[in-house]
Every structure is written in structure tokens, then in C-alpha cells.
Coordinates of C-alpha atoms in Angstrom, one line a residue:
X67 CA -29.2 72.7 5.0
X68 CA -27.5 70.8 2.2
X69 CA -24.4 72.2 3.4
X70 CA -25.0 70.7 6.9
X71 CA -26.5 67.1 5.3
X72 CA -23.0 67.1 2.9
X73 CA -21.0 67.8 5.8
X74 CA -22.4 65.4 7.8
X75 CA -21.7 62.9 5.3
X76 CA -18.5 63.2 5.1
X77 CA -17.7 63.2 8.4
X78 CA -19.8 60.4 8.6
X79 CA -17.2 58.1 6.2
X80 CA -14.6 60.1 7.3
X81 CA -15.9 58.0 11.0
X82 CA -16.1 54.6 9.4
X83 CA -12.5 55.0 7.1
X84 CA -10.8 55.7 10.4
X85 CA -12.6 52.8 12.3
X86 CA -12.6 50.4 9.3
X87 CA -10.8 46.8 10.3
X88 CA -8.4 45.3 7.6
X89 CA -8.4 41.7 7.6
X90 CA -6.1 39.5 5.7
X91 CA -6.6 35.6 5.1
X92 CA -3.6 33.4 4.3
X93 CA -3.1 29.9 4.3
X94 CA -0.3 27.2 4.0
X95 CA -2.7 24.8 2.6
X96 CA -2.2 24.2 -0.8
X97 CA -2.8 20.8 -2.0
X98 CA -6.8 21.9 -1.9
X99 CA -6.7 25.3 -3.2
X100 CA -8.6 27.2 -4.1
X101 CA -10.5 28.6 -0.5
X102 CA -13.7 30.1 -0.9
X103 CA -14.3 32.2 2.4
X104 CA -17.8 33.7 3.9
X105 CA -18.1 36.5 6.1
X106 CA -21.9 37.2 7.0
X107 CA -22.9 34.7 5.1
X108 CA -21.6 36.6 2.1
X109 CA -18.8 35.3 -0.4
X110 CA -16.2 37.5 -0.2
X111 CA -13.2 36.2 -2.4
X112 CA -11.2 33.5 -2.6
X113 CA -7.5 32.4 -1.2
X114 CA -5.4 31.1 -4.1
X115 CA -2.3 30.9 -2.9
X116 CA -0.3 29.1 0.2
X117 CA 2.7 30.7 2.0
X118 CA 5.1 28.9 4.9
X119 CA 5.0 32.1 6.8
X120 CA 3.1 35.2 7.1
X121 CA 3.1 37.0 4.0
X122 CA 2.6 40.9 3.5
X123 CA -0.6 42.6 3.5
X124 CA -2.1 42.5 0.2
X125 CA 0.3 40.0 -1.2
X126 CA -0.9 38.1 -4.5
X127 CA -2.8 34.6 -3.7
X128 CA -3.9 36.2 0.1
X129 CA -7.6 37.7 0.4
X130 CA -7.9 41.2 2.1
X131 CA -11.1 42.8 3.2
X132 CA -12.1 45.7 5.0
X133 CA -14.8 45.1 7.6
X134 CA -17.5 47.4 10.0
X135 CA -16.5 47.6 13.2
X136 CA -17.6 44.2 15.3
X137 CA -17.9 40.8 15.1
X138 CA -18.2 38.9 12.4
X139 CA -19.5 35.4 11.1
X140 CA -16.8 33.5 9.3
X141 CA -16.8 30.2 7.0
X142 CA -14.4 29.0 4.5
X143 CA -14.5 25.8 2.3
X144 CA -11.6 23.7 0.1
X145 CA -12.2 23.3 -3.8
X146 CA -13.1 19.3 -2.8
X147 CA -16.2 20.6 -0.6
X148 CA -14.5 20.6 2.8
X149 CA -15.4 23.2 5.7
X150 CA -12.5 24.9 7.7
X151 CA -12.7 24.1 11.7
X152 CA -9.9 25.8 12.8
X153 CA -11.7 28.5 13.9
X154 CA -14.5 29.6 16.4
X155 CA -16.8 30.5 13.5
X156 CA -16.8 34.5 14.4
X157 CA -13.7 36.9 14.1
X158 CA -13.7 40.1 15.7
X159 CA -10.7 42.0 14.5
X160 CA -8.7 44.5 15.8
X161 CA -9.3 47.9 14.9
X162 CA -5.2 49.6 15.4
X163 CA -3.5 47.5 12.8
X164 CA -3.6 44.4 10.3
X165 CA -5.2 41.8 11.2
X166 CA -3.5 38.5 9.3
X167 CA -6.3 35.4 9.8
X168 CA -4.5 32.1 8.9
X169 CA -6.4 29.1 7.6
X170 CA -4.2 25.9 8.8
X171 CA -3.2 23.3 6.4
X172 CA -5.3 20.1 7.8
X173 CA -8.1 20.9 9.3
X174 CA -10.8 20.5 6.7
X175 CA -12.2 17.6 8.3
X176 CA -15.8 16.9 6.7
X177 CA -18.1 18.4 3.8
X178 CA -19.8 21.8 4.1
X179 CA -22.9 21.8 5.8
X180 CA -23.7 25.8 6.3
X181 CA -26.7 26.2 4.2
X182 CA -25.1 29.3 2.5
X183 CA -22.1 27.5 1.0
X184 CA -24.2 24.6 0.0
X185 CA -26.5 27.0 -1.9
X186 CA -24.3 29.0 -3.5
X187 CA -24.9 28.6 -6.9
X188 CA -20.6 29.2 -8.0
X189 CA -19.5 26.2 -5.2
X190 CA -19.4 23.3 -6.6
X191 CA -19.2 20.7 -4.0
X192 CA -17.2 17.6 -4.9
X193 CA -14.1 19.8 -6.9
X194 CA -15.3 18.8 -10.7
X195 CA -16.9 22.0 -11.7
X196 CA -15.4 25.1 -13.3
X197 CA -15.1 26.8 -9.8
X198 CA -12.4 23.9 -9.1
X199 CA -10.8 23.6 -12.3
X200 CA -10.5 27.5 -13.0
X201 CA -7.9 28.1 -10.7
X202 CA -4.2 26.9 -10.2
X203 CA -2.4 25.5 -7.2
X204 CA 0.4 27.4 -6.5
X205 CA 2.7 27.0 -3.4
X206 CA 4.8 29.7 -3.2
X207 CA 8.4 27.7 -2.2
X208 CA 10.8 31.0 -2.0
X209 CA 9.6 32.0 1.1
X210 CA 9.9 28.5 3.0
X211 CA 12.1 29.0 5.9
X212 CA 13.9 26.8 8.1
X213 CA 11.2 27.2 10.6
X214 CA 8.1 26.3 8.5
X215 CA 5.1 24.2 10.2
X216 CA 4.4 22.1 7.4
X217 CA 3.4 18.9 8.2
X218 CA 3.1 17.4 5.2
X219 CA 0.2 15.2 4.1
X220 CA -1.9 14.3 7.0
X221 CA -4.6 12.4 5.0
X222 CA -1.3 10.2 3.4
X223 CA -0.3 9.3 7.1
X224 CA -3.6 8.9 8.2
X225 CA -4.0 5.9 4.8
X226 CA -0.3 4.5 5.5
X227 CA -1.8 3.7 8.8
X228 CA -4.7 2.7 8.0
X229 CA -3.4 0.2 5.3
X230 CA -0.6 -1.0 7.8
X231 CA -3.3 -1.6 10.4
X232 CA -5.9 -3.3 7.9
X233 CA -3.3 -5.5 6.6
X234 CA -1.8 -7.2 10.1
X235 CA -5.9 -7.9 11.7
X236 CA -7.2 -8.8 8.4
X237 CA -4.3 -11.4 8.7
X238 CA -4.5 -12.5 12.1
X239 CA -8.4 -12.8 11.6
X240 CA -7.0 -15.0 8.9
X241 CA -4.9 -17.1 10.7
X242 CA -7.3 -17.8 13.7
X243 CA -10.3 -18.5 11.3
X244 CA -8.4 -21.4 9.4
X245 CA -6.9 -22.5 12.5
X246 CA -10.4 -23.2 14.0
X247 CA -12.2 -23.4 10.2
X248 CA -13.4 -27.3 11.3
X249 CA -14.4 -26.7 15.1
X250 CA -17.7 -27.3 15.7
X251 CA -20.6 -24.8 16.0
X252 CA -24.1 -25.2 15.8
X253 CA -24.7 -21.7 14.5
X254 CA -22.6 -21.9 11.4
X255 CA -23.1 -22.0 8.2
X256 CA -26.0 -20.1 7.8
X257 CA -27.3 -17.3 5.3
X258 CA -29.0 -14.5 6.8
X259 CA -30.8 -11.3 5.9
X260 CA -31.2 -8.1 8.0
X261 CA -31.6 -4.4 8.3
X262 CA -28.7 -2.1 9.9
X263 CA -28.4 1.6 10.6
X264 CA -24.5 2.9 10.3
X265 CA -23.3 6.4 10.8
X266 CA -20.3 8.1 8.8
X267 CA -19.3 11.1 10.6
X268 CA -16.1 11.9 8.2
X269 CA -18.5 13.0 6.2
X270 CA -21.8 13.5 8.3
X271 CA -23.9 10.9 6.8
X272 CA -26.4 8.3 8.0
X273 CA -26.8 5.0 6.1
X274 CA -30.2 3.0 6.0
X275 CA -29.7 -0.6 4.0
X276 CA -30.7 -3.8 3.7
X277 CA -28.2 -6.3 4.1
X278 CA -27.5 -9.9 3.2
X279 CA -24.8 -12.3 4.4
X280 CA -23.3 -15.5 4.4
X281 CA -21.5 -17.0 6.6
X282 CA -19.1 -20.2 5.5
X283 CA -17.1 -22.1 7.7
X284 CA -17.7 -23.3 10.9
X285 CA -16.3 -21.8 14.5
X286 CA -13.6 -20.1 12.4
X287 CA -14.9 -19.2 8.7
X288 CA -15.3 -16.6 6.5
X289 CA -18.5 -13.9 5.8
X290 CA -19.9 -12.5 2.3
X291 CA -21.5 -9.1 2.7
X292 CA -24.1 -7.0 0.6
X293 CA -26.2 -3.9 1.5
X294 CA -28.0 -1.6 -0.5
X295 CA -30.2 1.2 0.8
X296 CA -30.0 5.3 1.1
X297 CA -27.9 7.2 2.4
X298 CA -28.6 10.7 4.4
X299 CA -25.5 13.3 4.1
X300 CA -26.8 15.9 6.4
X301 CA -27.1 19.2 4.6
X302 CA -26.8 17.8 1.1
X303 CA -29.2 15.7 0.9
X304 CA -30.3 11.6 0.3
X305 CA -28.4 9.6 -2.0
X306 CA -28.4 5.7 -3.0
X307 CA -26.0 3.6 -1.4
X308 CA -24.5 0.1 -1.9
X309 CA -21.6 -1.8 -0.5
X310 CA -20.1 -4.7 -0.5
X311 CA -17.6 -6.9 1.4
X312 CA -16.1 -10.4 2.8
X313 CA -14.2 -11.3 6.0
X314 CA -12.7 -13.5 8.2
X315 CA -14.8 -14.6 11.5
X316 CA -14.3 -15.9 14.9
X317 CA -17.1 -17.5 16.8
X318 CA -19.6 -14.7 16.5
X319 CA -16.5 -11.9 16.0
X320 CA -15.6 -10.9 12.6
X321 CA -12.9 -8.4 10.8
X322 CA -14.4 -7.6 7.7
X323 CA -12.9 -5.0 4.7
X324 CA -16.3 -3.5 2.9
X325 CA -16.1 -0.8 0.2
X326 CA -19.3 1.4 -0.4
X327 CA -19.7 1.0 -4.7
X328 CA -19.5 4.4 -6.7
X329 CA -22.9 3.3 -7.9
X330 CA -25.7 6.3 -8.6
X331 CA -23.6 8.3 -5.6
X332 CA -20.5 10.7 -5.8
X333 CA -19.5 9.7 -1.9
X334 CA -17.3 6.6 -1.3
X335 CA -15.4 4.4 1.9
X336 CA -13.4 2.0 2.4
X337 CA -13.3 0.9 6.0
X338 CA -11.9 -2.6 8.2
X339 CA -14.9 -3.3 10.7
X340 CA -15.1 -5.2 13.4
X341 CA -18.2 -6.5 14.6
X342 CA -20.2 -9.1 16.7
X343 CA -23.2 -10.8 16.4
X344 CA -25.8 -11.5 19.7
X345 CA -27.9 -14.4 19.1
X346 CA -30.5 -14.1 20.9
X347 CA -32.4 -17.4 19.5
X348 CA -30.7 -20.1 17.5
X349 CA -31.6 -17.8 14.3
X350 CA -32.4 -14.2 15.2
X351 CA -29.4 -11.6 16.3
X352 CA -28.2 -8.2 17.0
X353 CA -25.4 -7.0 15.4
X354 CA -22.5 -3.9 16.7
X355 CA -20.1 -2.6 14.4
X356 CA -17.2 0.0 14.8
X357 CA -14.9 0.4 11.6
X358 CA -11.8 2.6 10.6
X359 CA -11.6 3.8 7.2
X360 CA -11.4 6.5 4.5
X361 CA -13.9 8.1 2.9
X362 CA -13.9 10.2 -0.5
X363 CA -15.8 11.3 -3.3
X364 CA -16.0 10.8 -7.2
X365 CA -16.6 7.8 -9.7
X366 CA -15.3 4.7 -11.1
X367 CA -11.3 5.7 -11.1
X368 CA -11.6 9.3 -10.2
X369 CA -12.0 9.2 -6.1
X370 CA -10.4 11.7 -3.9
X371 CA -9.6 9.8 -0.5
X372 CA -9.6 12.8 2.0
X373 CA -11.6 12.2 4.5
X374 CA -10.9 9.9 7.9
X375 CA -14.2 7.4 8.8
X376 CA -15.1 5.5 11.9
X377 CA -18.3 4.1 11.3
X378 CA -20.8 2.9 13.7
X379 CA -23.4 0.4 13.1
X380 CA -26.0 -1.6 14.7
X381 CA -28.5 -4.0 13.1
X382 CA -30.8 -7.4 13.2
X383 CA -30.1 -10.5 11.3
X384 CA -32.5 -13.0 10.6
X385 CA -30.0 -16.5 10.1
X386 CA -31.7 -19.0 7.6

């Protein structure tokens, strides 16, 4: 019998070594290395190093596994707190040869959410604990070839833009608020209070605040913003938040540049909104927003801008 039960054993692993799926994650991504990758909801390793092209199986900086036959639940998350999307969240590998799983340079589009990675007591999620600072970024150069898909900094394109953009409405709300500064308008100057509700979805967040304006001017003029209030970041938590901006108006449009304050919160923007306000009466309104900016995360001097916003906002004023 214990001949027949150690037999049995073996052939049992014997079974599994022969259908056993060897999986290999790479990456080209390497201005936000290290990336820490899930399977099952399990931390299985880390990728430390970026190649231009498929590297070998096993190679140094790559994470290899072996896996059950099946599918399987994958995450994986950058050393700032971001969570891969470039893939359908479940692998399923094949079981005749390697299987090399790439995890593309750019597509680390908003912070983790997956209760398991925000748990896990060795991720730290903003990239200034020990798990961040213990490793080195290494990009592997000798193996560039002429045919490499690097496409270079996509969050550096995406601020160029953004800056070039910010800079020609912010001055052409300029122009056309001095231009009609003294036209007459029974609705300005006035100072007015109000709640608004804004969502972030860069980094999955809803804002709550209390806001306070004041508007200067006349047809054309220029606003004074303030808001403070909490914050929700879905999966992560509620956080103060405070802001704080000034821009150029238009009748009842405005262009306004605002800047959330790294004040008792590690999450930051910047964004150019545009917004309108519907009086209903002489004094009460509704206000619409939709902005374009970058978010980040860190303190006074130390923010890492990697994250793409468009923020939507609605709100009530009451104009004093």
C-alpha cells in the first residue's frame, strides 16, 4: 500500500511538471520601475528591469513563474502607485512553450484600486517608501535595436500640450476680458459662495468643497477662486482637499487655471477649466465645469506629475 500511495505521488508531480505553464513578464517601461505583479491575488515578484525587445527566458530584471494549468487573475502596479491596463486582467498561458507577457511602457493610467495591492503591507503607494527606494532603474540600452517601440515620455507630451494649450486660452480669455473690462452688466461685480461636486478620474477621486469667489470687472473681468472640502479617492480612502485659483471671464464664461494645495493630502492638479454660470435669479446660479490638467502626488517641491486629468464639476453659487 505505501508502495502504491508513493507511486502514485510521483506520478502525480510527474502529471503537473509536464503540464506546468512557464510565464515570463518583461517590460520596456523603465522610468517607473520597479513592477510589482499579482497573480491570484498573490505577490509573486517584481520586474526590475526594461528591455527594447523580447529578452530570453529567465534573463536578469524579467520575472518568471511557473503556473497550474488554467486561467489566471493578473495585476501589476508601478513604484509611483499606478495599476497596469494593458491587459484583460486574466492570462491563460499556453501550456507547449514559453509564454513571454509584456507590460507596455505607458499604460499606467490611474492609482491602484484592487483591494489586494492596496493592502499589501510591502506597497507603498505614492513611491516614497523603502519598497520604491530599494531598487534601481536600469534600462538595459545594448539590446536597443533599430526597430524599438519606444515612444518616449508620453506624460512629457501629454504636459508640453497641456502648457502650450493653457498658455494661448488663458491669453485670449485675457484679451477679450480687457477688451470688454468696462461694458456694462448688471450681474457683475459680485462675491459669491457655493457648494460644487467635481470628479477626477486620472486618479479616480471625487471632490466635495465649499467654494468662494469673486468676481471683478464687469462684462469682461477677472474671478478669484477658493474651495476647501474632502476629497474621496476610491479605494484609498477620504482625504482633505483645498484649491485655489484666478481667471479671466466673459459674460457668464470663464477660463480659469486652479491648483489643488499640497496641504494635509499627498494627491495634487493642476488643471485650465472652463466653466459657465446659469443665473437663474439676479443672485442664485448653477455652475458646469470641464477642465484639462495634470494630476500627481507628493508635497511642497517633491510632486510627481504622471497622471492626465479632465475634471468635471457642477455646483450652486449664491452671488452677494
Amino acid at each position: 500500500m505505501k508502495k502504491f500511495l508513493l507511486s502514485f505521488i510521483l506520478l502525480l508531480g510527474a502529471a503537473f511538471a509536464l503540464s506546468a505553464q512557464e510565464v515570463c513578464f518583461w517590460t520596456n517601461e523603465y522610468k517607473t520601475l520597479p513592477l510589482r505583479v499579482y497573480i491570484d491575488g498573490q505577490y509573486v515578484g517584481d520586474v526590475t528591469a526594461a528591455y527594447d525587445r523580447t529578452p530570453e527566458y529567465g534573463a536578469e530584471g524579467t520575472l518568471s513563474v511557473v503556473l497550474a494549468p488554467g486561467s489566471h487573475d493578473v495585476a501589476a502596479v508601478n513604484a509611483y502607485g499606478y495599476e497596469y491596463d494593458g491587459w484583460p486582467g486574466t492570462i491563460r498561458p499556453s501550456e507547449d512553450r514559453v509564454n513571454y507577457i509584456k507590460i507596455r511602457k505607458g499604460r499606467f493610467p490611474r492609482y491602484a484600486t484592487v483591494d489586494y495591492i492596496v493592502m499589501d503591507p510591502y506597497w507603498y503607494g505614492y513611491g516614497y517608501g523603502p519598497y520604491y527606494h530599494r531598487h534601481h532603474h536600469r534600462h538595459d540600452s545594448p539590446r536597443r535595436s533599430s526597430s524599438s517601440d519606444d515612444d518616449g515620455d508620453l506624460n512629457a507630451e501629454y504636459a508640453v500640450g497641456l502648457a502650450a494649450t493653457a498658455v494661448t486660452l488663458f491669453v485670449t480669455g485675457m484679451v477679450g476680458s480687457i477688451i470688454n473690462w468696462n461694458y456694462p452688466d448688471s450681474r457683475f461685480p459680485y462675491i459669491a459662495a457655493g457648494l460644487k461636486t467635481e470628479y477626477l478620474p486620472g486618479v479616480n477621486a471625487l471632490r466635495n468643497v465649499a467654494r468662494v469667489k469673486a468676481r471683478i470687472g464687469n462684462y469682461g473681468g477677472m474671478s478669484f477662486i477658493g474651495e476647501a472640502g474632502e476629497a474621496l479617492y476610491f479605494g484609498q480612502g477620504w482625504e482633505p482637499t483645498f484649491a485655489a485659483g484666478f481667471g479671466w471671464c466673459y459674460g457668464a464664461f470663464e477660463v480659469d487655471f486652479r491648483y489643488q494645495l499640497p496641504y494635509l493630502s499627498t494627491h495634487q492638479f493642476a488643471s485650465l477649466d472652463f466653466s459657465y454660470d446659469w443665473f437663474l435669479t439676479d443672485h442664485f446660479a448653477i455652475d458646469f465645469g470641464l477642465g484639462l490638467g495634470l494630476s500627481g502626488n507628493g508635497d511642497w517641491g517633491g510632486t510627481r506629475w504622471d497622471g492626465v486629468e479632465v475634471p468635471i464639476s457642477i455646483g450652486v453659487q449664491y452671488a452677494f
